[in-house]
XYZ file of C-alpha atoms in Angstrom:
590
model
C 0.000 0.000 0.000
C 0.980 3.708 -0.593
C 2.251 5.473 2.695
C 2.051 9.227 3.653
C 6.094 9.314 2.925
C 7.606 11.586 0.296
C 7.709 8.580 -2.146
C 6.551 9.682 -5.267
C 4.999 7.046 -6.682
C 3.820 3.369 -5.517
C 4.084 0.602 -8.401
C 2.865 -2.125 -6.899
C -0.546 0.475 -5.976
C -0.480 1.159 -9.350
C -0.049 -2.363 -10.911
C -3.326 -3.052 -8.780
C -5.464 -0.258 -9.871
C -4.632 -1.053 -13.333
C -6.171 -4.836 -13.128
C -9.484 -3.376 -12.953
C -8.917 -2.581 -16.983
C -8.465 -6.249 -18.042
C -12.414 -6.838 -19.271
C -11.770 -3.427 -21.036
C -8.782 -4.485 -22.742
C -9.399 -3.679 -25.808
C -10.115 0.055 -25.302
C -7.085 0.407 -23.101
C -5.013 -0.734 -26.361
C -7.163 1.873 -28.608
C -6.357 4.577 -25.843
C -2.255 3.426 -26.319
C -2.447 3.402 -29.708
C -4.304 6.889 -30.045
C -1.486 7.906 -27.579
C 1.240 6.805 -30.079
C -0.466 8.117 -33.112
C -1.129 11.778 -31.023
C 3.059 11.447 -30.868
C 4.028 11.066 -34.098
C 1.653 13.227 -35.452
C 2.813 16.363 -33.417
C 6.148 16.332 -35.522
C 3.834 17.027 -39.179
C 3.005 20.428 -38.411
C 6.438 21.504 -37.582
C 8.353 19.737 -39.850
C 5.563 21.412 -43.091
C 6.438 24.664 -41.480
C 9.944 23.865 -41.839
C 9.083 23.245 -45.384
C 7.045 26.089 -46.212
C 9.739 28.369 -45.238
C 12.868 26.986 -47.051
C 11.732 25.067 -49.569
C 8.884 27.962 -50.551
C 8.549 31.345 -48.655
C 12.248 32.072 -48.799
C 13.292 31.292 -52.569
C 9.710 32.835 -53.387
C 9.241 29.480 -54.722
C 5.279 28.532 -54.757
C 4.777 25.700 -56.709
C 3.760 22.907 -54.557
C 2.967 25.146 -51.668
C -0.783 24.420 -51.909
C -0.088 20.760 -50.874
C 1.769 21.631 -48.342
C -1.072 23.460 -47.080
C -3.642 20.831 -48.089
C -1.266 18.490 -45.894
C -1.535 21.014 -43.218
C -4.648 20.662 -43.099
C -4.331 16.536 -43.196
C -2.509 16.651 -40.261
C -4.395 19.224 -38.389
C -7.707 17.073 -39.241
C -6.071 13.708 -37.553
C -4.831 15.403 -34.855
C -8.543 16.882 -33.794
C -9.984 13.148 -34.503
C -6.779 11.430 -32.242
C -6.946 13.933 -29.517
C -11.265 13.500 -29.591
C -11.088 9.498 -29.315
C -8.568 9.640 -26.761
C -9.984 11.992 -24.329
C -13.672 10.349 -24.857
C -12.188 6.732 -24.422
C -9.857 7.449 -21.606
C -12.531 9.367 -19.473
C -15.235 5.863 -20.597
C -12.401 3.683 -19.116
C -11.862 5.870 -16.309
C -15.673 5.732 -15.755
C -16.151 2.212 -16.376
C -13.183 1.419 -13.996
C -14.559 3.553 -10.807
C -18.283 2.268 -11.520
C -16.523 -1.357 -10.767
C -14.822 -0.022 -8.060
C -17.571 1.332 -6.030
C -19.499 -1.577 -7.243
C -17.059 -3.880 -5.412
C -16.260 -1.548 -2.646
C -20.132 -0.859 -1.459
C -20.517 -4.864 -1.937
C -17.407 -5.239 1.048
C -18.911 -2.933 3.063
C -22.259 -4.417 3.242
C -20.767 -7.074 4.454
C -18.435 -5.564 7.856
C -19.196 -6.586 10.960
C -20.953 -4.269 13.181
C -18.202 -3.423 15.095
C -16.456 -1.560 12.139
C -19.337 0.792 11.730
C -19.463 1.135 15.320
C -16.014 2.692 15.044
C -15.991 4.316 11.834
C -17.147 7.487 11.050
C -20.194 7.299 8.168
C -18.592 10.811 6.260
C -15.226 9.252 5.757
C -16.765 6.166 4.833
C -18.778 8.344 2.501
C -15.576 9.921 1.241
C -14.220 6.807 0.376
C -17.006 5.521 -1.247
C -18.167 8.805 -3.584
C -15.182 11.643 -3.626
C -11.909 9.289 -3.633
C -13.565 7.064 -6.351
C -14.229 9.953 -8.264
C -10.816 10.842 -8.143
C -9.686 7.520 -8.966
C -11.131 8.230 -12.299
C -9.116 11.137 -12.957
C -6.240 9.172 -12.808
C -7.657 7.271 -16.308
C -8.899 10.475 -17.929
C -6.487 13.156 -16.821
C -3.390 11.058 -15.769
C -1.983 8.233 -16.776
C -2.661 8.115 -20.540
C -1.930 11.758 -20.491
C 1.491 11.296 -19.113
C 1.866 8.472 -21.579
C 0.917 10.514 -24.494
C 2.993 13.343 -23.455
C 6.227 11.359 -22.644
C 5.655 9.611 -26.230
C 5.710 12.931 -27.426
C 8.653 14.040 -26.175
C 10.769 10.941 -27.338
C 9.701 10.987 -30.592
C 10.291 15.266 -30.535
C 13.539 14.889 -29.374
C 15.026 11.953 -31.355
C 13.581 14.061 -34.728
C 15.352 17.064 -33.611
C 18.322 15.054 -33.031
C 18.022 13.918 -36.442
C 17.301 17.224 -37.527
C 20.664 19.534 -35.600
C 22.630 17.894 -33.415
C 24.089 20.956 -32.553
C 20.395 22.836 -31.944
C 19.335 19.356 -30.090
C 21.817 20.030 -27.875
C 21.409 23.499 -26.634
C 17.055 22.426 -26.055
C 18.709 20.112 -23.679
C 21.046 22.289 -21.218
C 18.350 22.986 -19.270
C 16.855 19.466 -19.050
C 18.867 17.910 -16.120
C 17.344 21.250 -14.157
C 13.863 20.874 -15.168
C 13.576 17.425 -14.657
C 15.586 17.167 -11.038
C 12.867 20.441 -9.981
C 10.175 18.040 -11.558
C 11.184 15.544 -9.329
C 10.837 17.814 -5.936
C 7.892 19.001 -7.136
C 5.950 15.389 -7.076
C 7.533 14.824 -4.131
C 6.325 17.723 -2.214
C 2.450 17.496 -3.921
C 2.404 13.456 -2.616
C 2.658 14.856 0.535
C 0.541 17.567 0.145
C -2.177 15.901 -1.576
C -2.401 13.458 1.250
C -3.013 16.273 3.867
C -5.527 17.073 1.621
C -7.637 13.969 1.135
C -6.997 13.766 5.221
C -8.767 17.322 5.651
C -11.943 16.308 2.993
C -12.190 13.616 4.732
C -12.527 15.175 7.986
C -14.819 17.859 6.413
C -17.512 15.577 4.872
C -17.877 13.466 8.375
C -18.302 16.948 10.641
C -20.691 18.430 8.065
C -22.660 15.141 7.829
C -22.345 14.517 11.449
C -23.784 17.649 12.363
C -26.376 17.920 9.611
C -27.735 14.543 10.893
C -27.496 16.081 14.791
C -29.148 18.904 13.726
C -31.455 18.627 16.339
C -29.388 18.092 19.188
C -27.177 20.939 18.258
C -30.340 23.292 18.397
C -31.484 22.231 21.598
C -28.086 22.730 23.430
C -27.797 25.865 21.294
C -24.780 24.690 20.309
C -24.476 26.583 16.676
C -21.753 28.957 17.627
C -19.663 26.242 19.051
C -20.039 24.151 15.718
C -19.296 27.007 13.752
C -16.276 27.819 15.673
C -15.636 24.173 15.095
C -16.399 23.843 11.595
C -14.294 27.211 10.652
C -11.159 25.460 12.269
C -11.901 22.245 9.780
C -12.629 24.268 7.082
C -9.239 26.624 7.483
C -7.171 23.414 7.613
C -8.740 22.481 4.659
C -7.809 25.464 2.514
C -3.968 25.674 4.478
C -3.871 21.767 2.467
C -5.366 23.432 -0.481
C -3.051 26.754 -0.459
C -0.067 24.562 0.143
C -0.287 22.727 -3.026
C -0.778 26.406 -4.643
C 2.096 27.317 -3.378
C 3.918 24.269 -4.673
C 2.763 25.066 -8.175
C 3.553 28.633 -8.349
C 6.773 27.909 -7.609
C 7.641 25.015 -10.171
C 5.129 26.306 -13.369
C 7.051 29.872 -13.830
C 10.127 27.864 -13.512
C 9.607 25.417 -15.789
C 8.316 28.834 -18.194
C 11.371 30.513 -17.675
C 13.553 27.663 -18.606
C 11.570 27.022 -21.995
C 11.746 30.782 -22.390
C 15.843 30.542 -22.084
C 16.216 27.277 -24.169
C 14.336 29.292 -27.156
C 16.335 32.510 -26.747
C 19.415 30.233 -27.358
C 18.369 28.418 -30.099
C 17.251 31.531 -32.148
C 20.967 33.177 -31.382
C 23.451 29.983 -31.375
C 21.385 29.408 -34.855
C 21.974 32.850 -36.507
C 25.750 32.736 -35.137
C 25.890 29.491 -36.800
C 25.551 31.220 -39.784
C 27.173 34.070 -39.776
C 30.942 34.207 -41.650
C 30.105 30.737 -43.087
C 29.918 30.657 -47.218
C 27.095 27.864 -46.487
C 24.208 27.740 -44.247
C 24.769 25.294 -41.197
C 21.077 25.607 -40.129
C 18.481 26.381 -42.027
C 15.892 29.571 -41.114
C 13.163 27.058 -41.263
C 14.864 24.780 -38.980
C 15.344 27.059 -36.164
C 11.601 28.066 -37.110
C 10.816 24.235 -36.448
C 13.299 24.023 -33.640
C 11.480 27.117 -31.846
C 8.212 24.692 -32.188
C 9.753 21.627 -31.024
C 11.248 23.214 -28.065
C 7.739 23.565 -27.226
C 6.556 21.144 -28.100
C 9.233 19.125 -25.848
C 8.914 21.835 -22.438
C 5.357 21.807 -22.666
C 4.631 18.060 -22.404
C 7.196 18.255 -19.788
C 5.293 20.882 -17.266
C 1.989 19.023 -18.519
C 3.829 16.294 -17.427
C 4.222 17.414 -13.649
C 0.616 18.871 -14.421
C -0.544 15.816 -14.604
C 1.114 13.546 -12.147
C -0.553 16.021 -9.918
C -3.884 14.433 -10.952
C -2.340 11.003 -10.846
C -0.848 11.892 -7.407
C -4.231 12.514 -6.292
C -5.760 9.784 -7.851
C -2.891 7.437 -6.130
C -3.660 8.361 -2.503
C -7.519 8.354 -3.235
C -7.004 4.532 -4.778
C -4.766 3.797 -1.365
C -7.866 4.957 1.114
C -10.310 2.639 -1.063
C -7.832 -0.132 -1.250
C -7.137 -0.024 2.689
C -11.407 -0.771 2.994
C -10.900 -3.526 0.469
C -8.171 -5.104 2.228
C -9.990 -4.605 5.611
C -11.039 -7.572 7.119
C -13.802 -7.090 9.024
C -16.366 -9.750 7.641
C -18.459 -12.151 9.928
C -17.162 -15.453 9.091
C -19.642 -17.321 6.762
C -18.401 -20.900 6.146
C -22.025 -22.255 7.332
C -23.637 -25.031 4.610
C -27.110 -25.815 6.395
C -29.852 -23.342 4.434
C -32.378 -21.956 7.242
C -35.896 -22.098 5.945
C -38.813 -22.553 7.888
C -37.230 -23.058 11.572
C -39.103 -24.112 14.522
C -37.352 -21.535 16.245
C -35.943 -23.351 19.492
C -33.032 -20.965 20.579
C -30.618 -22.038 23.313
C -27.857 -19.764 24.528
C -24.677 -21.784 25.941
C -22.023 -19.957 28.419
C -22.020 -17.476 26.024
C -19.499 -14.507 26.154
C -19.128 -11.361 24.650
C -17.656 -7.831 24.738
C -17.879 -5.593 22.069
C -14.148 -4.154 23.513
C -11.257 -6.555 24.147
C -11.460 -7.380 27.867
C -14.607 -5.868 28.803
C -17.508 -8.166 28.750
C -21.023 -7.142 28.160
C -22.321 -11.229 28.363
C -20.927 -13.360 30.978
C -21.564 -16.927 31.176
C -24.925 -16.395 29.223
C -27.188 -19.835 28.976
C -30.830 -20.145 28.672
C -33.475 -21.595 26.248
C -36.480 -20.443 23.952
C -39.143 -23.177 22.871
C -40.008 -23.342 19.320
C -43.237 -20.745 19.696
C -42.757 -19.444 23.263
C -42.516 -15.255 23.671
C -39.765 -14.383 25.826
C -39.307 -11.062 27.602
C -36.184 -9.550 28.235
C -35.933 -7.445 30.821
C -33.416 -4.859 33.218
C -31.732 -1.769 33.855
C -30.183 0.073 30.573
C -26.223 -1.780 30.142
C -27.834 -5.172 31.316
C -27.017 -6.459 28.128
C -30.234 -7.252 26.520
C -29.796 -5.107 22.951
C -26.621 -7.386 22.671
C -28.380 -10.843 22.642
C -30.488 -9.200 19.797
C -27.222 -8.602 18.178
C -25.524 -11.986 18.888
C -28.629 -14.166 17.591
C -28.722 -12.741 14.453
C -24.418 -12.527 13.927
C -23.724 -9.150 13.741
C -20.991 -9.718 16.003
C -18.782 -12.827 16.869
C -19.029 -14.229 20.294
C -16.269 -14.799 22.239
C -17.066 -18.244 23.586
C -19.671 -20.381 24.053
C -22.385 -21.579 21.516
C -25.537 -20.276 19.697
C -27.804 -22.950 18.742
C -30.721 -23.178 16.437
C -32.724 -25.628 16.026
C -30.440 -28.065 17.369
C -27.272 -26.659 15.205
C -24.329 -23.894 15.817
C -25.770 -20.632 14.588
C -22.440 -20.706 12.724
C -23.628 -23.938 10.998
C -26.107 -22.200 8.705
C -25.409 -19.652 5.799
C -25.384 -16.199 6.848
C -27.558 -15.009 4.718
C -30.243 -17.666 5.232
C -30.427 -17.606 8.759
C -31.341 -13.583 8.875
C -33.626 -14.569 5.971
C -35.666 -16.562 9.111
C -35.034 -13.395 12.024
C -36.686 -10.493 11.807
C -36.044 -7.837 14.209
C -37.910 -4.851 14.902
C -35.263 -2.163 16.872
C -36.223 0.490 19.445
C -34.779 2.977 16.910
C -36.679 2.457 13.627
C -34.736 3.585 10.707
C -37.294 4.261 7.298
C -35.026 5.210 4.120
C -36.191 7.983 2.115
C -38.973 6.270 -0.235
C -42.137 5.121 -0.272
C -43.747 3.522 3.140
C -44.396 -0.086 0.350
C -40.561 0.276 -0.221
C -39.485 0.664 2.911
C -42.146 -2.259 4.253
C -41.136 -4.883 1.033
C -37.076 -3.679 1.109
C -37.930 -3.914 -2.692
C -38.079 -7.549 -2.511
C -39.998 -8.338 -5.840
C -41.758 -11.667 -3.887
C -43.858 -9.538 -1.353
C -46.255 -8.127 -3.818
C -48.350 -4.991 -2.699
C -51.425 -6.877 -2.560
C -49.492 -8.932 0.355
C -48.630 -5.422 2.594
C -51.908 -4.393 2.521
C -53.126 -7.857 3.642
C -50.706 -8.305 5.883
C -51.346 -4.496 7.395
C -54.995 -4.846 7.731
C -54.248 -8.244 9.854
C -52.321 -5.825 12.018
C -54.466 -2.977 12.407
C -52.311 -0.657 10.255
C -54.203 -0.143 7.023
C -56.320 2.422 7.918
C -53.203 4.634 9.254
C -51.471 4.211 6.396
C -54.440 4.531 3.469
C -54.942 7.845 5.746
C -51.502 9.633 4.018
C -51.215 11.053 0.819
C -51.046 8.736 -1.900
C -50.938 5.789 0.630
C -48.864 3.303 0.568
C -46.759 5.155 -1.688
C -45.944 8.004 0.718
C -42.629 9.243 0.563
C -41.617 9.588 4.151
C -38.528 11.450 3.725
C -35.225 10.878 4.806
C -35.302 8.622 8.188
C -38.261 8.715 7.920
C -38.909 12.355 9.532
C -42.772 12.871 7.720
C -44.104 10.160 10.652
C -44.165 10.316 13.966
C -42.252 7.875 16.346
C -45.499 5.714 16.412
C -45.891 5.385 12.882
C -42.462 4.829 12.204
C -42.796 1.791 15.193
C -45.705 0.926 13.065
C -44.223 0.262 9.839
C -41.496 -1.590 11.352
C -43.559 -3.928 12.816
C -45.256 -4.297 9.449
C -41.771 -4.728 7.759
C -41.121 -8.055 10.155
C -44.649 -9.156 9.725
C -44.706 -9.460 5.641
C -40.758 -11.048 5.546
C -42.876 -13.959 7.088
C -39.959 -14.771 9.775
C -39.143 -18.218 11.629
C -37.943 -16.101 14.969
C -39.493 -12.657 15.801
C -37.391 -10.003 17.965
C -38.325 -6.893 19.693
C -36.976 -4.236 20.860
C -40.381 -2.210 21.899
C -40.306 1.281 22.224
C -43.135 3.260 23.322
C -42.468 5.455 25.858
C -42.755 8.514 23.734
C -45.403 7.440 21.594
C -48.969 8.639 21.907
C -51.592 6.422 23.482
C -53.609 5.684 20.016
C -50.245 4.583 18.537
C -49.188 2.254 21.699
C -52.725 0.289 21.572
C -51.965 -0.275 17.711
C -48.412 -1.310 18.667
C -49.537 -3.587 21.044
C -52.123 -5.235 18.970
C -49.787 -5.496 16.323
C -47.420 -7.300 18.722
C -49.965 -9.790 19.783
C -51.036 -10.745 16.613
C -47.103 -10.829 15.007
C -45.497 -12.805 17.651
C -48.354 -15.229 17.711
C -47.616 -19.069 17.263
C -43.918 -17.617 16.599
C -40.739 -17.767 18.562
C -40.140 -14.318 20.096
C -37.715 -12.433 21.802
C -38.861 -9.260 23.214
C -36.986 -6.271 25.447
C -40.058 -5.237 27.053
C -40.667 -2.238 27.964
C -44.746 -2.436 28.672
C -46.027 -4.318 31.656
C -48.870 -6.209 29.162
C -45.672 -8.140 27.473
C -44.008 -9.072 30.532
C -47.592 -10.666 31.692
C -48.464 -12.704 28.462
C -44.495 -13.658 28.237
C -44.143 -17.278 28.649
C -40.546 -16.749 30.337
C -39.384 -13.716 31.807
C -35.403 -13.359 31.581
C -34.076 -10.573 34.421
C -30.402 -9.206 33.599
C -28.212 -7.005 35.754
C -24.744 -6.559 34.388
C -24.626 -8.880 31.792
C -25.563 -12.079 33.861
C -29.255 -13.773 34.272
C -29.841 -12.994 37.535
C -33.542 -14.530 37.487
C -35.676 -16.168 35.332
C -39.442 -17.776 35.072
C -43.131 -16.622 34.411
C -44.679 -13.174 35.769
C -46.153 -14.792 38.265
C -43.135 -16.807 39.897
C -40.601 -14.120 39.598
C -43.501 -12.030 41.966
C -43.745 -14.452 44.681
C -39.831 -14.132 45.106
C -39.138 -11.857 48.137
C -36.693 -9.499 47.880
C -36.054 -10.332 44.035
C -34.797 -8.689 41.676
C -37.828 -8.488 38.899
C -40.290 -7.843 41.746
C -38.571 -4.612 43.292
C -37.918 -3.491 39.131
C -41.431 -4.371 38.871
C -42.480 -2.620 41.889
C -40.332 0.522 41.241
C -40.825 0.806 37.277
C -43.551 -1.245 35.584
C -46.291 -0.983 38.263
C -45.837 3.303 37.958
C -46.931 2.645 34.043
C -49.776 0.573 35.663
C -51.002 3.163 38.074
C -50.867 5.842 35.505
């Protein structure tokens, strides 16, 4: 992988990026070719000028001149078609490279474990995904056949002028060894600079999209002048990144145009002194003509050149951020062959542990059973642990010992993707994308037809609700969901679990800031979903913990007590009857 050092260039990087071209191998060898042809054809136009002038404009000699001009115009005509079928096919590959890229990146993301998203921040992540692929593409269309063309260029321009004068080739090149050892510094310094500034985007788009998202909160704690504050110290390390790469350039570009500058002014006198006092000409006026164009055409390429591997600089440390989430191994290990479909749903937790940091555990020493069709209740103080067993049963995490078994087999017996296909999980924090409420109920899974939401709603209670918005059940509700209230929201998530037809139901209930017309739904909803179905509920309403056929109590990650409502009661001094006392029987009084 490319590092932050001044290195100015990572092959093996490189090498990498360019395997994504392989299925477009035939266009990459039409861009090389158009890059060769761009080379060779640069020499026509100075080489008829060259022509025009000795062999025509001087001896006043203008027969023939009108095919030199019609050749002109030949070589002025390829060079317009050339330059338009490399820039068009170099920016498609570029395109067609970055649209696999994403593809493949998005695709390995999907698949993290929880516990990278839990420590990564969603705008870098963004970044990576959006901005540095972009970038990546400029390193196709502005970049590396660019440099390629350019450098072609220049080899065939110098070997013709070399051919041409030895004696003129020689003076274009005194200033070479300068040029090229400032070129040098000059990609050295941008590496570094570049990198500072993917490192301050990258920092810019997770605070803006942090904040935009906490919106909210930062209103409420009138925080807005601290967050500005904030967000102008980003922002100005941002543009020092920016200014510093300025900097670099206004240094090397009027260099680089003062050299070429120099290099001409010698050619024009060292040629007229060559003929001066000399019976024949050693140089030709048209030459020098030519070798004034050359010259150009040889610096120019050159500061393009450094131009360019700019862009490719950029481009390089952009591929190095994507390729470090590539190479990230953060995937839940899938190497299960039993397919899940239609489970009993008998759950047993063995001396299970788990700690979502290294040598801090959340679970200790977990066990307990759920019968195929019994509705569990989870219950304790926030930390307990009882989100986490949520997590563990359906393997967003890895467990640090023990077993999960399901339906007699290791949770890590059956495909991944096959054993979600039979959990559906309703969370205390309901999260609606920004499409319709039938999208967001069906995931866009073409087997749950409309016809089955609305059936399935009206079996819940929900139909009415939702026939009540605009345009139905093709409401857009926004981003997250904001155009419905907490109870809707609950409401549609319990409708989501209820069409995906699940083997094992689990919820997370959340109603404490829901109004009371939405909490009688909910709760009729959950009767009706977690009937005749294995369930797993955190309850957080006294009627689950009654109809619950086992009540699980956790304090600090252990089961401290465990049985029906009414056994866990008749235990004096107990933990679930003082929690009960204290908490649930205040929601019963009011």
């Amino acid at each position: 992988m490319a590092s932050t050092t001044g290195n100015a260039f990572d092959l093996s990087l490189f090498k990498r990026l360019l395997s994504y071209t392989k299925p477009y191998r035939l266009t990459t060898i039409f861009v090389g070719v158009s890059a060769i042809l761009i080379a060779v054809v640069a020499l026509g136009m100075p080489y008829l000028i060259k022509v025009s002038i000795d062999q025509h404009i001087i001896p006043q000699e203008f027969e023939g001149f009108d095919t030199v001009i019609y050749m002109m115009i030949g070589v002025l005509m390829a060079d317009v078609l050339l330059q338009l079928s490399f820039i068009f096919y170099a920016n498609w590959l570029g395109q067609q490279v970055i649209r696999d890229l994403r593809t493949k990146l998005f695709d390995h993301m999907m698949g993290f474990k929880m516990k990278y998203f839990d420590t990564s921040a969603v705008g870098k992540l963004v970044t990576r995904a959006v901005s540095d692929i972009e970038t990546i593409a400029s390193i196709f269309s502005e970049g590396l056949f660019v440099i390629i063309s350019d450098l072609l260029k220049m080899i065939v321009v110098l070997g013709f002028m070399a051919f041409s004068s030895w004696q003129l080739t020689l003076i274009a090149l005194i200033v070479m060894p300068f040029i090229l050892y400032a070129t040098r510094l000059f990609q050295k310094a941008m590496k570094i600079a570049f990198e500072e500034v993917r490192n301050q985007v990258s920092n810019l788009n997770s605070f803006v999209q942090e904040r935009v998202t906490g919106m909210k909160i930062v209103q409420i704690f009138n925080r807005e002048k601290v967050e500005y504050q904030h967000f102008k110290e980003i922002n100005d390390k941002h543009r020092k990144a920016w200014i510093k790469t300025v900097w670099y350039n206004s240094i090397f570009f009027p260099i680089a145009e003062m050299s070429s500058s120099i290099v001409i002014g010698l050619i024009v006198y060292i040629g007229v002194i060559m003929n001066i006092g000399s019976e024949f000409r050693l140089v030709e006026i048209g030459t020098i003509v030519m070798f004034i164009d050359l010259s150009q055409k040889l610096f120019r390429p050159l500061r393009q050149i450094a131009d360019k591997f700019n862009t490719l600089q950029m481009g390089m440390v952009a591929a190095n951020r994507v390729f470090k989430i590539l190479d990230t191994d953060s995937r839940i290990e899938d190497n299960g062959t039993l397919i899940a479909s239609n489970l009993k749903g008998d759950i047993e937790f063995k001396n299970v542990d788990f700690g979502y940091v290294e040598n801090e555990l959340v679970l200790k020493n977990l066990s307990f059973k759920v019968n195929a069709g019994q509705t569990v209740a989870i219950v304790g103080a926030t930390g307990a642990g009882k989100s986490t067993i949520i997590n563990l049963l359906s393997r967003f995490y890895e467990i640090n010992a023990g077993e999960i078994v399901v339906d007699s087999a290791s949770a890590k017996a059956y495909q991944l993707e096959s054993l979600r296909a039979q959990i559906a999980v309703v969370l205390q924090d309901v999260f609606l994308f920004a499409d319709t409420i039938l999208n967001n109920i069906t995931l866009k899974d073409e087997s749950i037809t409309e016809e089955d939401v609305i059936t399935a709603a009206k079996k819940i209670g929900v139909h009415e609700f939702i026939n009540s918005l605009p345009n139905g059940y093709h409401y857009n509700v926004k981003e997250r969901g904001v155009m419905l209230s907490s109870g809707q929201r609950q409401l549609i998530a319990f409708l989501r679990a209820y069409v995906s037809n699940p083997s094992i139901l689990v919820l997370d209930e959340a109603t404490s800031s829901v109004d009371a017309y939405s909490e009688q739904l909910i709760q009729d909803a959950t009767d009706i979903i977690t009937k005749d179905r294995t369930s797993i509920v955190i309850a957080h309403r006294l009627a689950t913990i009654k109809k619950a056929d086992k009540i699980i109590v956790m304090d600090a990650g252990e089961i401290v007590e465990m049985g029906t409502h009414h056994e866990l009661l008749q235990k004096e001094g107990g933990y679930y009857k003082n929690l009960y006392e204290v908490q649930f029987l205040q929601q019963e009084v009011a």
